[in-house]
Coordinates of C-alpha atoms and ligand atoms in Angstrom, one line a residue:
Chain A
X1 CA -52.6 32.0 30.2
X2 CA -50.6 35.3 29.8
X3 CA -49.3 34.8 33.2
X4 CA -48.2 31.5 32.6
X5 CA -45.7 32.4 30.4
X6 CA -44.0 35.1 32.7
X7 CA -42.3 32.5 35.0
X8 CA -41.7 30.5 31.6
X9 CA -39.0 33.1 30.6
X10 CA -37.6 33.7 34.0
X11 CA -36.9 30.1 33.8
X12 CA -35.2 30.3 30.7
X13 CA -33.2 33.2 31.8
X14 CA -32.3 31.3 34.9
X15 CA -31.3 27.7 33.2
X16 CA -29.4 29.8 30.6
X17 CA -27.2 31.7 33.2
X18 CA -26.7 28.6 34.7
X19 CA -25.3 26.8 32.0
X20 CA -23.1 29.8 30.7
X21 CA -21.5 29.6 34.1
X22 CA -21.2 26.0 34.4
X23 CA -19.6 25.9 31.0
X24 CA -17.6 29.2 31.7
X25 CA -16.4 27.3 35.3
X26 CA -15.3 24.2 33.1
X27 CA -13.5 26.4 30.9
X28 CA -11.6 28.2 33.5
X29 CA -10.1 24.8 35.1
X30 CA -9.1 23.2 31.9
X31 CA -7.4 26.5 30.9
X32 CA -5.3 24.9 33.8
X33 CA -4.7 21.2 32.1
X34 CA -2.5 19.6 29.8
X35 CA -2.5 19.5 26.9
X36 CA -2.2 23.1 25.7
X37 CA -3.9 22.9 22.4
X38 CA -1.6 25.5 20.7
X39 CA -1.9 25.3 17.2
X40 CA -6.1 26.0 17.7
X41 CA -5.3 28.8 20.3
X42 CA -2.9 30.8 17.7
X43 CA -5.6 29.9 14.5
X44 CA -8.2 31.5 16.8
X45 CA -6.0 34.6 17.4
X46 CA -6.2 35.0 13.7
X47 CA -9.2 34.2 13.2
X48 CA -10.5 36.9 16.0
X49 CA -7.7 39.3 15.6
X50 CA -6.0 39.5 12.9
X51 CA -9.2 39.1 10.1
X52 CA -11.2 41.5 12.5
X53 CA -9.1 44.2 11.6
X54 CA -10.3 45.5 9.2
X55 CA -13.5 46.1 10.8
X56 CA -12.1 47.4 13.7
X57 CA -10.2 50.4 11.8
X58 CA -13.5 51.0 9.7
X59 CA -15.5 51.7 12.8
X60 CA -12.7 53.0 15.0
X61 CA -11.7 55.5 12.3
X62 CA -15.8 56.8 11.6
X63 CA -16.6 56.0 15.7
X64 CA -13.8 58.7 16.1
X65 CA -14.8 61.3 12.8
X66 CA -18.1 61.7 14.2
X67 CA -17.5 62.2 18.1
X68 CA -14.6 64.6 17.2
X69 CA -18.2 66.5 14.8
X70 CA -20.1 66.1 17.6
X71 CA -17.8 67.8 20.1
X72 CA -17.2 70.5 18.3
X73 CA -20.3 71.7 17.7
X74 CA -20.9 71.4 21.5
X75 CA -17.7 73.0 22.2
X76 CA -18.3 75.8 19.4
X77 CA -22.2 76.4 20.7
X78 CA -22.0 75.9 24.2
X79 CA -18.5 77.1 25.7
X80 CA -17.9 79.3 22.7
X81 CA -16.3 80.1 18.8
X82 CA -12.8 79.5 19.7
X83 CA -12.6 76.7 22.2
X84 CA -13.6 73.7 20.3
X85 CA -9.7 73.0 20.7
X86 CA -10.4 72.2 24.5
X87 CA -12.6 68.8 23.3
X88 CA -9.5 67.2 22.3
X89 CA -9.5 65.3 25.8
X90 CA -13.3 64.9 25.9
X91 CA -13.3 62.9 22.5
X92 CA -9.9 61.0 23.3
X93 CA -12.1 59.8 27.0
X94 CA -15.0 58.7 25.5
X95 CA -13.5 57.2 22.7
X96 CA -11.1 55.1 25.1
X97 CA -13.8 54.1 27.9
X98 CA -16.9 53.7 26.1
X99 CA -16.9 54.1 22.0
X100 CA -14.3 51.8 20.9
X101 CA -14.7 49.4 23.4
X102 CA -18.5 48.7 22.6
X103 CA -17.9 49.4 18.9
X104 CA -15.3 46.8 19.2
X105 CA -17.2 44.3 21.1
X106 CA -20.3 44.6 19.2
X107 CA -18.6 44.2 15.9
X108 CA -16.3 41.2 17.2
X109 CA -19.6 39.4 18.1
X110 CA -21.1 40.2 14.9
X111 CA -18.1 38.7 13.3
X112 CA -16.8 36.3 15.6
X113 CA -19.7 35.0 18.1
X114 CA -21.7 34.2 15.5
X115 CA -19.1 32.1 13.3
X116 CA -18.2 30.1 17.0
X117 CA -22.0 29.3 17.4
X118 CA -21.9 28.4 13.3
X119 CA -19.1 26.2 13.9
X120 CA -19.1 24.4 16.9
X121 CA -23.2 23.9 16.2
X122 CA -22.1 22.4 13.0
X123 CA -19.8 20.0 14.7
X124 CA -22.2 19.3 17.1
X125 CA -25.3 18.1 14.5
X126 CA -22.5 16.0 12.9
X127 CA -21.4 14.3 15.8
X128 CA -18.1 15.3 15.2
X129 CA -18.0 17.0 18.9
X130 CA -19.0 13.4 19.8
X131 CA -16.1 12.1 17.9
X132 CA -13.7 14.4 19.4
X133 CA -14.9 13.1 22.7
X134 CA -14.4 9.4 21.8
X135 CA -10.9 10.1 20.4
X136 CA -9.4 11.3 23.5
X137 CA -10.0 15.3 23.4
X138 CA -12.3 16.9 26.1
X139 CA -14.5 19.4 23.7
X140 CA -14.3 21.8 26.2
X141 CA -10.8 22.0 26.5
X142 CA -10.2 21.6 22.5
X143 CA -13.2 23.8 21.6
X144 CA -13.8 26.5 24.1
X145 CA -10.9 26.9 25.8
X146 CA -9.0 28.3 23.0
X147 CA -11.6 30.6 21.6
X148 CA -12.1 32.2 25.3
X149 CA -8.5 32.4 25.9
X150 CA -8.1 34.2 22.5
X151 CA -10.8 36.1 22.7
X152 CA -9.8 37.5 25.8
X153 CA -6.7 38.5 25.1
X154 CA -7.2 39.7 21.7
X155 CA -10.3 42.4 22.2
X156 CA -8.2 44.3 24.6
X157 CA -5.4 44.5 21.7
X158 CA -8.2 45.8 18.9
X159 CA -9.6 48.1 21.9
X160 CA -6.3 49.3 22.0
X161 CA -5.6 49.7 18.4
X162 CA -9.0 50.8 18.2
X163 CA -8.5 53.7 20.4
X164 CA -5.3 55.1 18.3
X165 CA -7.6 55.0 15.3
X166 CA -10.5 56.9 16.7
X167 CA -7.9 59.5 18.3
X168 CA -6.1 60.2 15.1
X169 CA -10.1 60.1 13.6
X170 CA -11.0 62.9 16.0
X171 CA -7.8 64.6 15.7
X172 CA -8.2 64.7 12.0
X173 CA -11.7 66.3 11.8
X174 CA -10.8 68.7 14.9
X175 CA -7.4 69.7 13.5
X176 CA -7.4 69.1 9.8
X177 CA -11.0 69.9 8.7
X178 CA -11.5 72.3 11.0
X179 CA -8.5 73.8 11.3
X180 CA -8.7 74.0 15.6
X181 CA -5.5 74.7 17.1
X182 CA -3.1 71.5 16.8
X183 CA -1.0 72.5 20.4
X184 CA -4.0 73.3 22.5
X185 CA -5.4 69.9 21.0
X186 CA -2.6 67.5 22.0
X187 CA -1.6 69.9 25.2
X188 CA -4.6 69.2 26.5
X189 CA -4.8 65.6 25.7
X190 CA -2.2 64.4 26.9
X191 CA -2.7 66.7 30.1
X192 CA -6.3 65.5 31.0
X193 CA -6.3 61.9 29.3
X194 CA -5.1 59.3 31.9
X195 CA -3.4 55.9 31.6
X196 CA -6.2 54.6 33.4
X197 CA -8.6 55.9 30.8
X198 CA -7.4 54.1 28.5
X199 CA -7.0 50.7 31.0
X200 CA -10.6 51.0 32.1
X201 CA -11.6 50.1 28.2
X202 CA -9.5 47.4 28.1
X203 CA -10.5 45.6 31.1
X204 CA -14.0 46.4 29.4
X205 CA -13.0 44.9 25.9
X206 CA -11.4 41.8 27.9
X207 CA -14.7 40.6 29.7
X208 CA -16.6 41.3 26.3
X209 CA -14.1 39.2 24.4
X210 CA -15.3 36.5 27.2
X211 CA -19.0 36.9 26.9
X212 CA -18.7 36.7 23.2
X213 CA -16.5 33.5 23.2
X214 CA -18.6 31.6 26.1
X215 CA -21.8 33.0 24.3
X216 CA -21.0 31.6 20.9
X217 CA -19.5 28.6 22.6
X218 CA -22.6 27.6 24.6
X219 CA -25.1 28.0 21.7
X220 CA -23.0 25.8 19.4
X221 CA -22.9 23.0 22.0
X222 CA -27.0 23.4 22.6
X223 CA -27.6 23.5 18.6
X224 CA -30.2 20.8 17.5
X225 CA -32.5 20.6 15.2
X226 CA -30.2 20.2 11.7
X227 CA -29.3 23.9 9.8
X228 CA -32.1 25.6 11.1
X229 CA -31.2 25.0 14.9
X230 CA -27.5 26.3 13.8
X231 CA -28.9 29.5 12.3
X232 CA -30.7 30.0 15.3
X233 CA -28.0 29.2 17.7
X234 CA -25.5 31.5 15.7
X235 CA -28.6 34.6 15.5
X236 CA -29.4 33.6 19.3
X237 CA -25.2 34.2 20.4
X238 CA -24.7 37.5 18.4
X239 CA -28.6 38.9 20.1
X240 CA -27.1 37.9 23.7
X241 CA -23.5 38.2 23.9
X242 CA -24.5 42.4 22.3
X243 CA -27.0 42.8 24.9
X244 CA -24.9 41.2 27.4
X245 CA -22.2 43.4 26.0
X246 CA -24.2 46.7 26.4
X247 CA -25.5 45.4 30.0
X248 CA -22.0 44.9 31.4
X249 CA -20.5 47.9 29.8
X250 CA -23.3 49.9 31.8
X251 CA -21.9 48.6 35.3
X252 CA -18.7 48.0 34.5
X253 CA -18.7 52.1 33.8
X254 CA -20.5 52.3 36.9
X255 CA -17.5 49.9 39.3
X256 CA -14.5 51.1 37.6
X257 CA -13.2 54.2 39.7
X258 CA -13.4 57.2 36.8
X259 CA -9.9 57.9 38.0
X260 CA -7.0 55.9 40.2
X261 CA -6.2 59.9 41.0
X262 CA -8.9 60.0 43.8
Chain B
X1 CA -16.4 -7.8 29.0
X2 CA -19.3 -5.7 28.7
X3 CA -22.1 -5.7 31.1
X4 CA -25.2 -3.4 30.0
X5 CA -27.5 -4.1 33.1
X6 CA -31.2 -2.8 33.1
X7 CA -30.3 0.6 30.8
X8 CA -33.3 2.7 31.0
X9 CA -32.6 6.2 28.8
X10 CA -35.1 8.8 27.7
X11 CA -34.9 12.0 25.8
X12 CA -38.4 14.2 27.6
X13 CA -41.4 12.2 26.4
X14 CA -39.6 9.7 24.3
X15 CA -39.2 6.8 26.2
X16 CA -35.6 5.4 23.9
X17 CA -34.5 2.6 25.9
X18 CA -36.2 0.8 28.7
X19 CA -34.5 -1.7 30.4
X20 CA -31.9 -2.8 27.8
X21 CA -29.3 -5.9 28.7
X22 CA -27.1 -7.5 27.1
X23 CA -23.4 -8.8 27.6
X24 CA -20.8 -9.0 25.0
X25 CA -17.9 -11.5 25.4
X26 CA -14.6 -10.7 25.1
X27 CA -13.4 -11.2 21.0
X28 CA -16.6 -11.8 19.8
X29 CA -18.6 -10.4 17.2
X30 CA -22.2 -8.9 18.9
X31 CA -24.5 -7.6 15.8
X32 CA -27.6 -5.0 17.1
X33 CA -30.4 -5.2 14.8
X34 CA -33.5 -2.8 14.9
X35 CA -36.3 -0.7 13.2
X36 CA -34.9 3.0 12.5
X37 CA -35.3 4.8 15.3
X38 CA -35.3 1.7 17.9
X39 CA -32.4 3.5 19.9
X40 CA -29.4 1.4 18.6
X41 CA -27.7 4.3 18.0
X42 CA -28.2 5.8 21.8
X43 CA -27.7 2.4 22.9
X44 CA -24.1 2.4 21.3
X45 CA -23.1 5.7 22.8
X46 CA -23.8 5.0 26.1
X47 CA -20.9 2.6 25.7
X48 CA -18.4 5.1 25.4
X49 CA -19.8 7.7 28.0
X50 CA -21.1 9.8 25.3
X51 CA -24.8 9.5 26.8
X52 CA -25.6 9.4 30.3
X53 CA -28.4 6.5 31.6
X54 CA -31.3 7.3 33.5
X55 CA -30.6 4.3 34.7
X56 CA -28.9 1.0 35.0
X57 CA -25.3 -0.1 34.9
X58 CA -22.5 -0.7 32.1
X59 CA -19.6 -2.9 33.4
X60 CA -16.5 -2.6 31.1
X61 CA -13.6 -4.8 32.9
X62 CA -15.2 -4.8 36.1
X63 CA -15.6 -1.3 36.1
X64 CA -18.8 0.8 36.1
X65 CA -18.4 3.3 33.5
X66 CA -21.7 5.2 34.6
X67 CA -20.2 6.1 37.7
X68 CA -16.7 7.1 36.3
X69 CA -15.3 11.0 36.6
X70 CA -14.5 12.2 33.1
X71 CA -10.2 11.8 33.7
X72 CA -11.7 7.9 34.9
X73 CA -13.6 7.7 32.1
X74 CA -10.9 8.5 29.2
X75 CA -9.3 5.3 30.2
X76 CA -12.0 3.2 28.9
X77 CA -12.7 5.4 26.0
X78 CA -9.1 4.7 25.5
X79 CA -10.5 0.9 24.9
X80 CA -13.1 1.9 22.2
X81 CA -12.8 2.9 18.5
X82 CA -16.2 4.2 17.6
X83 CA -17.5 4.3 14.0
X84 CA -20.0 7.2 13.7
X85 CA -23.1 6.3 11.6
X86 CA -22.4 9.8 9.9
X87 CA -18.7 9.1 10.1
X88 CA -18.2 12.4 11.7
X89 CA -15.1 13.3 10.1
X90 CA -13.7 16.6 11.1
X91 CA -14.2 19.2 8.3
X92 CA -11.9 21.2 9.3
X93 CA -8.8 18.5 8.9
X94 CA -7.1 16.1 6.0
X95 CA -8.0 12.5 6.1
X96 CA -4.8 12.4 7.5
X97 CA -5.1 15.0 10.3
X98 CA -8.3 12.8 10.6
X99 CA -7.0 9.5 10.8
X100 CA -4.1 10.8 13.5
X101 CA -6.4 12.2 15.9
X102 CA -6.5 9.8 18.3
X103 CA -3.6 8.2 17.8
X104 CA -1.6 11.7 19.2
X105 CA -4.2 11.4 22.0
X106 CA -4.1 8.0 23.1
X107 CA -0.3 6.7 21.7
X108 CA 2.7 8.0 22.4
X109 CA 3.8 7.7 18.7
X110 CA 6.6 9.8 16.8
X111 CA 5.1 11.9 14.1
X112 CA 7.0 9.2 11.5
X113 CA 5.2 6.4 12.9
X114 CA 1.6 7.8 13.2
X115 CA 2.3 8.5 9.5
X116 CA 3.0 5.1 9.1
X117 CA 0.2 3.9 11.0
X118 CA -1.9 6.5 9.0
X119 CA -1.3 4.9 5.8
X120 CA -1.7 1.3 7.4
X121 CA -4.7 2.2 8.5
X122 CA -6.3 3.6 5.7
X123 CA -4.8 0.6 3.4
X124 CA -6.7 -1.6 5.9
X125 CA -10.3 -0.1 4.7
X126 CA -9.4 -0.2 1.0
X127 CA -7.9 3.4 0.6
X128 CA -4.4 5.0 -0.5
X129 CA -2.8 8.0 -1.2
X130 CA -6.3 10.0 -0.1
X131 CA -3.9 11.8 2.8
X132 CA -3.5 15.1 1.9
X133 CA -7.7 15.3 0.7
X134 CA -10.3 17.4 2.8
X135 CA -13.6 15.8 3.8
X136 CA -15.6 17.4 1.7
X137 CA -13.5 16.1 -1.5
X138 CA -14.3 12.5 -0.7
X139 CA -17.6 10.3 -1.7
X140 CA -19.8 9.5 1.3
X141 CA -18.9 5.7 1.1
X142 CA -15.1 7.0 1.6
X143 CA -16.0 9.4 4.2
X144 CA -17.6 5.7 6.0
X145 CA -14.1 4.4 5.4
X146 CA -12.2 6.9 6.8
X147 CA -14.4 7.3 9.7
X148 CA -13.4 3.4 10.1
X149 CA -9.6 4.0 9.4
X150 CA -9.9 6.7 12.2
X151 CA -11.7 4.1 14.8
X152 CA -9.1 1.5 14.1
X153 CA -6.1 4.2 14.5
X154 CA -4.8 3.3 17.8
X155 CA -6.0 -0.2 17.8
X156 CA -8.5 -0.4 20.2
X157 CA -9.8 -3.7 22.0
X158 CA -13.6 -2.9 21.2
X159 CA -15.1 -1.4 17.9
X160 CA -18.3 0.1 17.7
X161 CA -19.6 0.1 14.0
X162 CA -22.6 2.1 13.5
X163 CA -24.1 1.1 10.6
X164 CA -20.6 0.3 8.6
X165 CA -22.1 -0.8 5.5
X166 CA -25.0 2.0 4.9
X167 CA -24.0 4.5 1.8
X168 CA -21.0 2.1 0.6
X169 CA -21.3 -0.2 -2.7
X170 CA -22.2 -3.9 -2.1
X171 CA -18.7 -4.7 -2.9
X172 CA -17.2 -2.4 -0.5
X173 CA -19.6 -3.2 2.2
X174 CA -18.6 -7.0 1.8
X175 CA -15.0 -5.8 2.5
X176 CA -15.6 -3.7 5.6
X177 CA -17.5 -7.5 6.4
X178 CA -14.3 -9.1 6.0
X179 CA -12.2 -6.8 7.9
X180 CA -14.4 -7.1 10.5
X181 CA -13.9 -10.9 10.7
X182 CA -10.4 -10.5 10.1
X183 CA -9.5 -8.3 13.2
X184 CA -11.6 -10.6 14.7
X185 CA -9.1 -13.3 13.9
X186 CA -6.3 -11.6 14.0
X187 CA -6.3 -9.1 16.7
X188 CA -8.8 -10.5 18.5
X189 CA -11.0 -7.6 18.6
X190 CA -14.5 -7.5 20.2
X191 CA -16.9 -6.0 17.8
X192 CA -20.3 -4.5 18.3
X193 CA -21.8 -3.9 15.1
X194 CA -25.3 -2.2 14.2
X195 CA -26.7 -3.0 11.0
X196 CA -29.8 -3.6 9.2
X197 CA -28.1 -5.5 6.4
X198 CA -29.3 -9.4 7.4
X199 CA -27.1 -10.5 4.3
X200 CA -23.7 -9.0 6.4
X201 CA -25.0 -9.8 10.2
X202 CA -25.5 -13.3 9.3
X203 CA -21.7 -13.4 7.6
X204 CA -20.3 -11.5 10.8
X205 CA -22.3 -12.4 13.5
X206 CA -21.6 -14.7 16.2
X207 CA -24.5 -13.7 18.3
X208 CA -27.5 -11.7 17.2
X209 CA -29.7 -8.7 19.2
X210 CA -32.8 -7.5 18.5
X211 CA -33.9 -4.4 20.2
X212 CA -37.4 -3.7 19.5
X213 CA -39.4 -1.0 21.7
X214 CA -37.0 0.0 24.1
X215 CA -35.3 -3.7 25.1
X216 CA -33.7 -7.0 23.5
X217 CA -36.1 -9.2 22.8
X218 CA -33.7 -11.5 21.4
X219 CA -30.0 -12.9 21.2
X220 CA -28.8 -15.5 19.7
X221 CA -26.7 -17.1 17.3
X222 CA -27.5 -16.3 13.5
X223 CA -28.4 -19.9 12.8
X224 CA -31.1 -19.3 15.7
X225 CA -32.2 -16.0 14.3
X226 CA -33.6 -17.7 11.3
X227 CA -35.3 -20.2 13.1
X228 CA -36.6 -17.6 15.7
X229 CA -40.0 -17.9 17.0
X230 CA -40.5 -14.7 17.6
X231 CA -42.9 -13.1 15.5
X232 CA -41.0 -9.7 15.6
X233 CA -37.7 -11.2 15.0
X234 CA -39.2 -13.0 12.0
X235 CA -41.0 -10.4 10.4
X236 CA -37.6 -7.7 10.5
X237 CA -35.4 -10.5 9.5
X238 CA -37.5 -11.1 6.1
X239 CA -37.9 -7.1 5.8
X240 CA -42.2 -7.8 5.4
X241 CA -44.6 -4.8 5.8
X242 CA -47.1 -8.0 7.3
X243 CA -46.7 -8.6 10.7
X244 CA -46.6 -7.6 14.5
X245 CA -44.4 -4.6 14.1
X246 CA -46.5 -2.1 13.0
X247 CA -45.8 1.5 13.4
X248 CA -42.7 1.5 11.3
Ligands
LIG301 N1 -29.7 13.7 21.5 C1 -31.0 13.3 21.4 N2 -31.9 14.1 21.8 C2 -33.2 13.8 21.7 N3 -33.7 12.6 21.2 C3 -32.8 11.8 20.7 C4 -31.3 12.1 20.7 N4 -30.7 11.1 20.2 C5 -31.6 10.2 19.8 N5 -32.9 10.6 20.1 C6 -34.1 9.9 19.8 O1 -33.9 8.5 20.2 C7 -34.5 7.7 19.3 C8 -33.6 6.6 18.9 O2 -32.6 7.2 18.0 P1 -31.4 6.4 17.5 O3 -30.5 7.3 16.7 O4 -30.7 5.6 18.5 O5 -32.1 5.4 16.4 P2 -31.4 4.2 15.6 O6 -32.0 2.9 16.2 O7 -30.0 4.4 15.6 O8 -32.1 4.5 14.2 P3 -31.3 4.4 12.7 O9 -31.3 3.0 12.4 O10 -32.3 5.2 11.9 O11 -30.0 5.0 12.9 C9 -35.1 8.5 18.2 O12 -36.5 8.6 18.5 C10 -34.5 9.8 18.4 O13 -35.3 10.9 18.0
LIG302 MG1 -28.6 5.0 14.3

């Protein structure tokens, strides 16, 4: 029996990749047709930018506190008293590539995936996205279309914001708790820190602002079953698009060059 | 004007429809009867694309809508004003924003005149000055009624009423009968209407359909109906417990 199930999941895993592409395919040529639905697109820049910031500076601003601790005691017991000063481009790196980024993504999907799956999986038990269909407006193009196309270009703008956050959070324990040299700090920074550092998060935080949309998206259209299938679909979009999230960030690390330099 | 030719749907195991035709004249009145769950519903959305058959054909003008891309297809959905049996109003929009919908989508109306067809509209199923109210602020009868005024927006040549009458007073529901007659005169509108209110199909109807596991076992005029000699027919048109029918 136990073996039975194996193929079972690799089935699941299969028809579920399939759909999330179909539906992300669909969403990519209507992005391309008229009408433009505007008014949605802007309410959903709101909705995943604007009210997310507050829990983007939280977690930026501790995300940053603690890797600036962290660094310094490395720098203090490994290279030596007196050169914590040099981590100042270690945190501002790891904050930019990998930290805020994930902290960003997972925390939008916390927010934000799960409230697309609530909603759209609402809609969909009411047969309101069956209305929407027999009034004239493609669901995909009035549903999902906006949220991805928001989504995407709204994580790389909290990434970014993110980022100066987590700097001035690292900065601060570095420089004002712990009283390490300010110059050397920022010298060094801004000497070792690169524009592409910084980019490399941001084309990360773009194709997580994707996965979390098309996630949510695709279990609100799938929800069945009355409220209980929408609180599944809306637990079952933040549990993929984070592991999803942590997945890509992996080899997306891995394909982006570490430097345009060479 | 409507074919429905040999419609076969099922949902897994569940065997909904099997082998369903029917054909519904142009400006005439069609009421679906059924037992709960008989697939009137499904039936009703396959009209408008909504569900895909397993099977069979659907002819709307000469045109196969089974067969239709989805640009091909908005062109006949263009033709149908659905009434959800939920009502399906958008909970996120006024009752105006509601009743509007389709008429930004499918009219080329200024803002001024879909607020004029708005209120026209929404006078024509017995409400006024509800505009600016949210969904949740109305009474589930209401909610019916705007899910109606929303159908009727954009004046389509073929309303689907899905249970209009279920969740609205007596009174009410006798109104919704006579607007239904009246667009019938009027406008000429072809109506499909699914109800389980005898009292109402018999004052709408011009032809009757019974679907009963999975296929019409019966059309005909509600004179007819009455005098049916089928059993099945007989025993869900006096509403008796006794009879042929009997997993209800
Ligand atoms: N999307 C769906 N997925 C799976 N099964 C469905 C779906 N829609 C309907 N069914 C099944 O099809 C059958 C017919 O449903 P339908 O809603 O058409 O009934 P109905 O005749 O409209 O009943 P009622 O009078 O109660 O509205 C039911 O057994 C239902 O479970
Ligand atoms: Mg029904």
């Amino acid at each position: 029996m136990k073996y039975q199930r194996l193929p079972l999941v690799f089935y699941g895993f299969f028809q579920g990749m399939g759909e999330v592409g179909l539906l992300f395919s669909r969403t990519v040529k209507n992005i391309f047709k008229k009408p433009w639905e505007k008014d949605i697109f802007l309410q959903q820049v709101e909705e995943i930018g604007v009210r997310s910031l507050p829990v983007v500076s939280m977690t930026a601003a501790f995300g940053g506190l603690v890797f600036g601790l962290q660094t310094y005691i490395g720098f203090h017991r490994y290279v030596g008293a007196g050169t914590e000063a040099y981590g100042g481009p270690i945190i501002s790196l790891g904050l930019s590539k990998e930290i805020i980024p994930i902290l960003v993504g997972l925390m939008v999907s916390g927010r934000v995936g799960s409230a697309i799956a609530a909603e759209i999986g609402t809609m969909k038990i009411t047969e309101q996205i069956d209305a929407l269909f027999s009034l004239g407006a493609d669901p995909n193009k009035y549903l999902v279309v906006p949220r991805v196309l928001a989504a995407f270009i709204v994580l790389p703008c909290l990434t970014l914001y993110g980022d100066v956050i987590g700097m001035i959070g690292g900065f601060f324990y570095n420089v004002v708790v712990m009283g390490v040299n300010r110059f050397i700090y920022i010298k060094n920074t801004l000497l070792y820190l690169e524009l592409w550092d910084i980019t490399t998060g941001l084309i990360k935080a773009a194709v997580f602002g994707i996965v979390i949309a098309i996630i949510g998206c695709w279990q609100g259209l799938k929800a069945e079953g009355g409220a209980a299938g929408v609180g599944r679909a809306t637990t079952r979009a933040v549990v993929i698009a984070n592991i999803m999230i942590l997945i890509l960030n992996f080899f997306l690390s891995k394909a982006l060059p570490a430097s345009l330099g060479g | 004007m409507i074919q429905i030719i040999d419609l076969h749907k099922s949902f897994g195991p569940n065997k909904v429809l099997q082998g369903v035709s029917l054909n519904v004249k142009k400006g005439e009145t069609l009421v679906i009867i059924g037992q709960s769950g008989s697939g009137k519903s499904v039936l009703i959305k396959h009209l408008i694309g909504l569900i895909k058959p397993d099977k069979g054909k659907i002819v709307v003008d000469g045109v196969d809508i089974t067969r239709l891309r989805e640009d091909e297809l908005y062109k006949t959905r263009r033709k149908f004003g659905m009434l959800f049996q939920s009502a399906a109003l958008f909970d996120s929009m006024t009752v105006a924003q509601n009743v509007s919908f389709g008429l930004e989508r499918y009219s080329k109306m200024s803002q001024k005149e879909r607020r004029k067809r708005v209120a026209e509209s929404l006078a024509m199923v017995g409400l006024r000055g509800i505009e600016n109210l949210m969904p949740h602020e109305l009474s589930g009868g209401m909610k019916k009624r705007v899910g109606l005024a929303r159908a009727i927006s954009y004046r389509p040549e073929i309303i689907l009423y899905d249970e209009p009458s279920t969740g609205i007073d007596p009174i009410r529901a006798d109104a919704i009968n006579d607007l239904i007659i009246r667009m019938k005169k009027e406008i000429k509108i072809t109506s499909i209407v699914i109800t389980h209110d005898m009292v109402s199909s018999y004052k709408v109807a011009d032809r009757i359909a019974m679907l009963y596991q999975g296929k019409i076992i019966e059309t005909c005029t509600p004179e007819a109906v009455k005098e049916s000699k089928n059993q099945i027919v007989q025993q869900f048109i006096h509403g008796s417990a006794e009879g042929p029918i009997e997993n209800w």
